[in-house]
mmCIF file of C-alpha atoms in Angstrom:
data_model
loop_
_atom_site.group_PDB
_atom_site.id
_atom_site.type_symbol
_atom_site.label_atom_id
_atom_site.label_comp_id
_atom_site.label_asym_id
_atom_site.label_seq_id
_atom_site.Cartn_x
_atom_site.Cartn_y
_atom_site.Cartn_z
ATOM 1 C CA MET A 1 0.001 -0.007 0.003
ATOM 2 C CA PHE A 2 2.890 2.390 0.737
ATOM 3 C CA PRO A 3 5.762 1.446 -1.660
ATOM 4 C CA GLU A 4 7.677 4.617 -0.871
ATOM 5 C CA GLU A 5 7.903 3.571 2.835
ATOM 6 C CA ASN A 6 9.608 0.212 2.072
ATOM 7 C CA TYR A 7 7.547 -1.637 4.681
ATOM 8 C CA LYS A 8 8.125 -5.410 5.040
ATOM 9 C CA VAL A 9 5.395 -7.863 6.030
ATOM 10 C CA HIS A 10 7.791 -10.008 8.102
ATOM 11 C CA LYS A 11 8.913 -7.111 10.329
ATOM 12 C CA ASN A 12 7.578 -6.031 13.708
ATOM 13 C CA LEU A 13 5.529 -2.873 14.136
ATOM 14 C CA LEU A 14 6.620 0.225 16.027
ATOM 15 C CA LEU A 15 3.846 2.775 16.386
ATOM 16 C CA VAL A 16 5.001 6.203 17.526
ATOM 17 C CA GLY A 17 3.108 9.406 18.162
ATOM 18 C CA GLU A 18 1.795 11.873 20.650
ATOM 19 C CA PRO A 19 -0.375 10.686 23.598
ATOM 20 C CA GLY A 20 -3.972 9.998 22.578
ATOM 21 C CA THR A 21 -3.317 9.445 18.846
ATOM 22 C CA GLY A 22 -4.746 5.892 19.035
ATOM 23 C CA LYS A 23 -1.589 3.693 18.989
ATOM 24 C CA THR A 24 -2.670 1.367 21.782
ATOM 25 C CA MET A 25 -6.280 1.208 20.589
ATOM 26 C CA LEU A 26 -5.156 0.275 17.049
ATOM 27 C CA MET A 27 -3.016 -2.577 18.396
ATOM 28 C CA GLN A 28 -5.829 -3.773 20.638
ATOM 29 C CA ILE A 29 -8.216 -3.867 17.642
ATOM 30 C CA PHE A 30 -5.565 -5.530 15.518
ATOM 31 C CA ALA A 31 -4.893 -8.145 18.211
ATOM 32 C CA ASP A 32 -8.594 -8.912 18.587
ATOM 33 C CA TYR A 33 -9.064 -9.242 14.847
ATOM 34 C CA LEU A 34 -6.116 -11.619 14.498
ATOM 35 C CA LYS A 35 -7.399 -13.774 17.343
ATOM 36 C CA LEU A 36 -10.985 -13.894 15.887
ATOM 37 C CA THR A 37 -9.611 -14.944 12.506
ATOM 38 C CA CYS A 38 -7.306 -17.542 14.139
ATOM 39 C CA ASN A 39 -4.351 -15.922 12.430
ATOM 40 C CA PRO A 40 -0.954 -17.348 13.378
ATOM 41 C CA ASN A 41 0.326 -13.740 13.809
ATOM 42 C CA ALA A 42 -2.104 -13.088 16.630
ATOM 43 C CA PHE A 43 -0.486 -11.432 19.652
ATOM 44 C CA GLU A 44 -1.112 -10.496 23.291
ATOM 45 C CA ASN A 45 -1.166 -6.837 24.391
ATOM 46 C CA LEU A 46 0.885 -5.915 27.409
ATOM 47 C CA SER A 47 1.332 -2.485 29.001
ATOM 48 C CA VAL A 48 4.639 -1.363 30.404
ATOM 49 C CA THR A 49 2.914 -0.854 33.750
ATOM 50 C CA GLN A 50 1.612 -4.418 33.718
ATOM 51 C CA MET A 51 5.049 -5.771 32.985
ATOM 52 C CA MET A 52 6.648 -3.639 35.691
ATOM 53 C CA ASN A 53 4.155 -4.804 38.273
ATOM 54 C CA TYR A 54 4.857 -8.439 37.261
ATOM 55 C CA TYR A 55 8.587 -7.788 37.669
ATOM 56 C CA LYS A 56 8.080 -6.220 41.131
ATOM 57 C CA ILE A 57 6.138 -9.282 42.243
ATOM 58 C CA HIS A 58 8.146 -12.059 40.623
ATOM 59 C CA GLY A 59 11.631 -10.584 40.132
ATOM 60 C CA HIS A 60 11.748 -11.520 36.436
ATOM 61 C CA ILE A 61 9.808 -11.086 33.167
ATOM 62 C CA ASP A 62 10.080 -14.613 31.870
ATOM 63 C CA LEU A 63 6.330 -14.796 31.102
ATOM 64 C CA TYR A 64 6.746 -12.037 28.556
ATOM 65 C CA THR A 65 9.989 -13.274 27.034
ATOM 66 C CA TYR A 66 10.829 -16.970 26.820
ATOM 67 C CA ASN A 67 7.832 -18.113 28.839
ATOM 68 C CA GLU A 68 9.835 -21.076 30.182
ATOM 69 C CA ASN A 69 7.264 -21.985 32.890
ATOM 70 C CA GLN A 70 4.908 -23.033 30.090
ATOM 71 C CA SER A 71 7.585 -24.998 28.229
ATOM 72 C CA LYS A 72 7.851 -28.666 27.566
ATOM 73 C CA GLY A 73 11.292 -30.059 28.382
ATOM 74 C CA PHE A 74 13.958 -27.494 27.587
ATOM 75 C CA LYS A 75 12.067 -25.773 24.802
ATOM 76 C CA PRO A 76 10.736 -22.289 25.682
ATOM 77 C CA ASN A 77 7.265 -21.343 24.660
ATOM 78 C CA PRO A 78 7.370 -17.660 23.598
ATOM 79 C CA PHE A 79 4.404 -15.988 21.966
ATOM 80 C CA ASN A 80 3.802 -12.882 19.840
ATOM 81 C CA ILE A 81 3.366 -9.776 21.956
ATOM 82 C CA CYS A 82 2.832 -6.054 21.761
ATOM 83 C CA LEU A 83 4.398 -3.896 24.533
ATOM 84 C CA ASN A 84 2.399 -0.649 24.818
ATOM 85 C CA ASP A 85 3.648 2.737 26.037
ATOM 86 C CA ILE A 86 7.406 2.400 26.104
ATOM 87 C CA GLY A 87 8.773 5.658 27.392
ATOM 88 C CA LEU A 88 6.287 6.088 30.299
ATOM 89 C CA GLU A 89 7.607 7.792 33.405
ATOM 90 C CA THR A 90 7.024 4.549 35.335
ATOM 91 C CA GLU A 91 10.216 3.190 33.746
ATOM 92 C CA ASN A 92 12.348 5.551 35.812
ATOM 93 C CA GLN A 93 11.303 3.755 39.023
ATOM 94 C CA LYS A 94 13.415 1.319 40.940
ATOM 95 C CA SER A 95 12.467 -2.012 42.481
ATOM 96 C CA TYR A 96 14.787 -3.151 45.255
ATOM 97 C CA GLY A 97 17.617 -1.176 43.677
ATOM 98 C CA THR A 98 16.998 -2.376 40.136
ATOM 99 C CA SER A 99 16.205 0.350 37.626
ATOM 100 C CA LEU A 100 13.074 -0.553 35.770
ATOM 101 C CA ASP A 101 14.642 1.006 32.665
ATOM 102 C CA SER A 102 16.918 -2.053 32.617
ATOM 103 C CA VAL A 103 13.818 -4.317 32.682
ATOM 104 C CA ILE A 104 12.621 -2.678 29.455
ATOM 105 C CA ASP A 105 16.056 -3.159 27.931
ATOM 106 C CA GLU A 106 16.092 -6.831 29.037
ATOM 107 C CA PHE A 107 12.706 -7.314 27.420
ATOM 108 C CA LEU A 108 13.832 -5.736 24.144
ATOM 109 C CA TYR A 109 17.101 -7.765 23.960
ATOM 110 C CA ALA A 110 15.246 -11.011 24.732
ATOM 111 C CA ARG A 111 12.411 -10.333 22.314
ATOM 112 C CA TYR A 112 14.918 -9.519 19.517
ATOM 113 C CA GLU A 113 16.613 -12.852 20.178
ATOM 114 C CA ILE A 114 13.211 -14.640 20.239
ATOM 115 C CA PHE A 115 12.273 -12.937 16.910
ATOM 116 C CA GLN A 116 15.539 -14.151 15.412
ATOM 117 C CA GLN A 117 15.399 -17.693 16.749
ATOM 118 C CA TYR A 118 11.727 -18.532 16.858
ATOM 119 C CA GLY A 119 10.122 -15.975 14.528
ATOM 120 C CA LYS A 120 7.847 -14.679 17.331
ATOM 121 C CA LYS A 121 6.982 -11.054 16.763
ATOM 122 C CA TYR A 122 7.115 -8.195 19.208
ATOM 123 C CA HIS A 123 5.385 -4.943 18.470
ATOM 124 C CA ILE A 124 5.749 -1.702 20.369
ATOM 125 C CA THR A 125 3.814 1.506 20.852
ATOM 126 C CA SER A 126 5.497 4.615 22.251
ATOM 127 C CA ASN A 127 5.183 8.342 22.773
ATOM 128 C CA LEU A 128 8.899 8.639 22.131
ATOM 129 C CA GLY A 129 10.102 10.076 18.831
ATOM 130 C CA ILE A 130 12.865 8.495 16.797
ATOM 131 C CA ALA A 131 15.533 10.825 18.250
ATOM 132 C CA GLU A 132 14.269 10.113 21.822
ATOM 133 C CA PHE A 133 14.555 6.338 21.109
ATOM 134 C CA LYS A 134 18.188 6.786 20.078
ATOM 135 C CA LYS A 135 18.968 8.809 23.203
ATOM 136 C CA ARG A 136 17.089 6.478 25.593
ATOM 137 C CA PHE A 137 18.297 3.085 24.233
ATOM 138 C CA GLY A 138 21.821 3.640 22.823
ATOM 139 C CA PRO A 139 23.358 2.337 19.616
ATOM 140 C CA ARG A 140 23.444 -1.362 20.345
ATOM 141 C CA LEU A 141 19.717 -1.606 21.075
ATOM 142 C CA VAL A 142 18.708 0.944 18.474
ATOM 143 C CA ASP A 143 20.401 -1.166 15.826
ATOM 144 C CA ARG A 144 17.944 -3.910 16.629
ATOM 145 C CA PHE A 145 15.061 -1.569 15.806
ATOM 146 C CA LYS A 146 15.898 -2.234 12.130
ATOM 147 C CA THR A 147 13.522 -5.225 12.566
ATOM 148 C CA PHE A 148 10.546 -2.793 12.791
ATOM 149 C CA ASN A 149 8.298 -1.050 10.365
ATOM 150 C CA VAL A 150 8.038 2.403 12.011
ATOM 151 C CA LEU A 151 4.568 3.862 11.689
ATOM 152 C CA PRO A 152 4.146 7.439 12.952
ATOM 153 C CA LEU A 153 0.563 8.382 14.023
ATOM 154 C CA CYS A 154 0.230 12.135 13.696
ATOM 155 C CA GLY A 155 -2.336 14.515 15.051
ATOM 156 C CA GLU A 156 -3.721 15.689 18.313
ATOM 157 C CA SER A 157 -5.221 13.621 21.070
ATOM 158 C CA ARG A 158 -8.435 11.846 20.099
ATOM 159 C CA ARG A 159 -9.438 11.097 23.675
ATOM 160 C CA ILE A 160 -12.724 12.566 24.837
#
């Protein structure tokens, strides 16, 4: 549909835009549609807040990365996922001395590896712009963002 953008079907999605532009809602609708149509690309939606709370309780994020508790033998059982709202202020918190920023980084490194090894997708929504992504994540992690189709959602907040 957008040949000038050079989008690739096999890549993950990164939706960026101002708060209220509909990034999370679009991914929720997309996830529901894929589940209803039994599409193998169906994914679960996860908010950064939900993942941070899980980390605070369990001390790890395995459920959202390799999902080894649901594995059979030594084979992990990862699934497609969308992490919503990367860049929230909640990331700057600490849990027993661990910066929750590092939890997001751990998630992104693990999901990149899972995408490479198992073909399981990970999509992201964020209020951060491209320049802010580069500043927040550094060159090693930013290089892994080449596996994304970046879709900017422009406009003002659509919230009522």
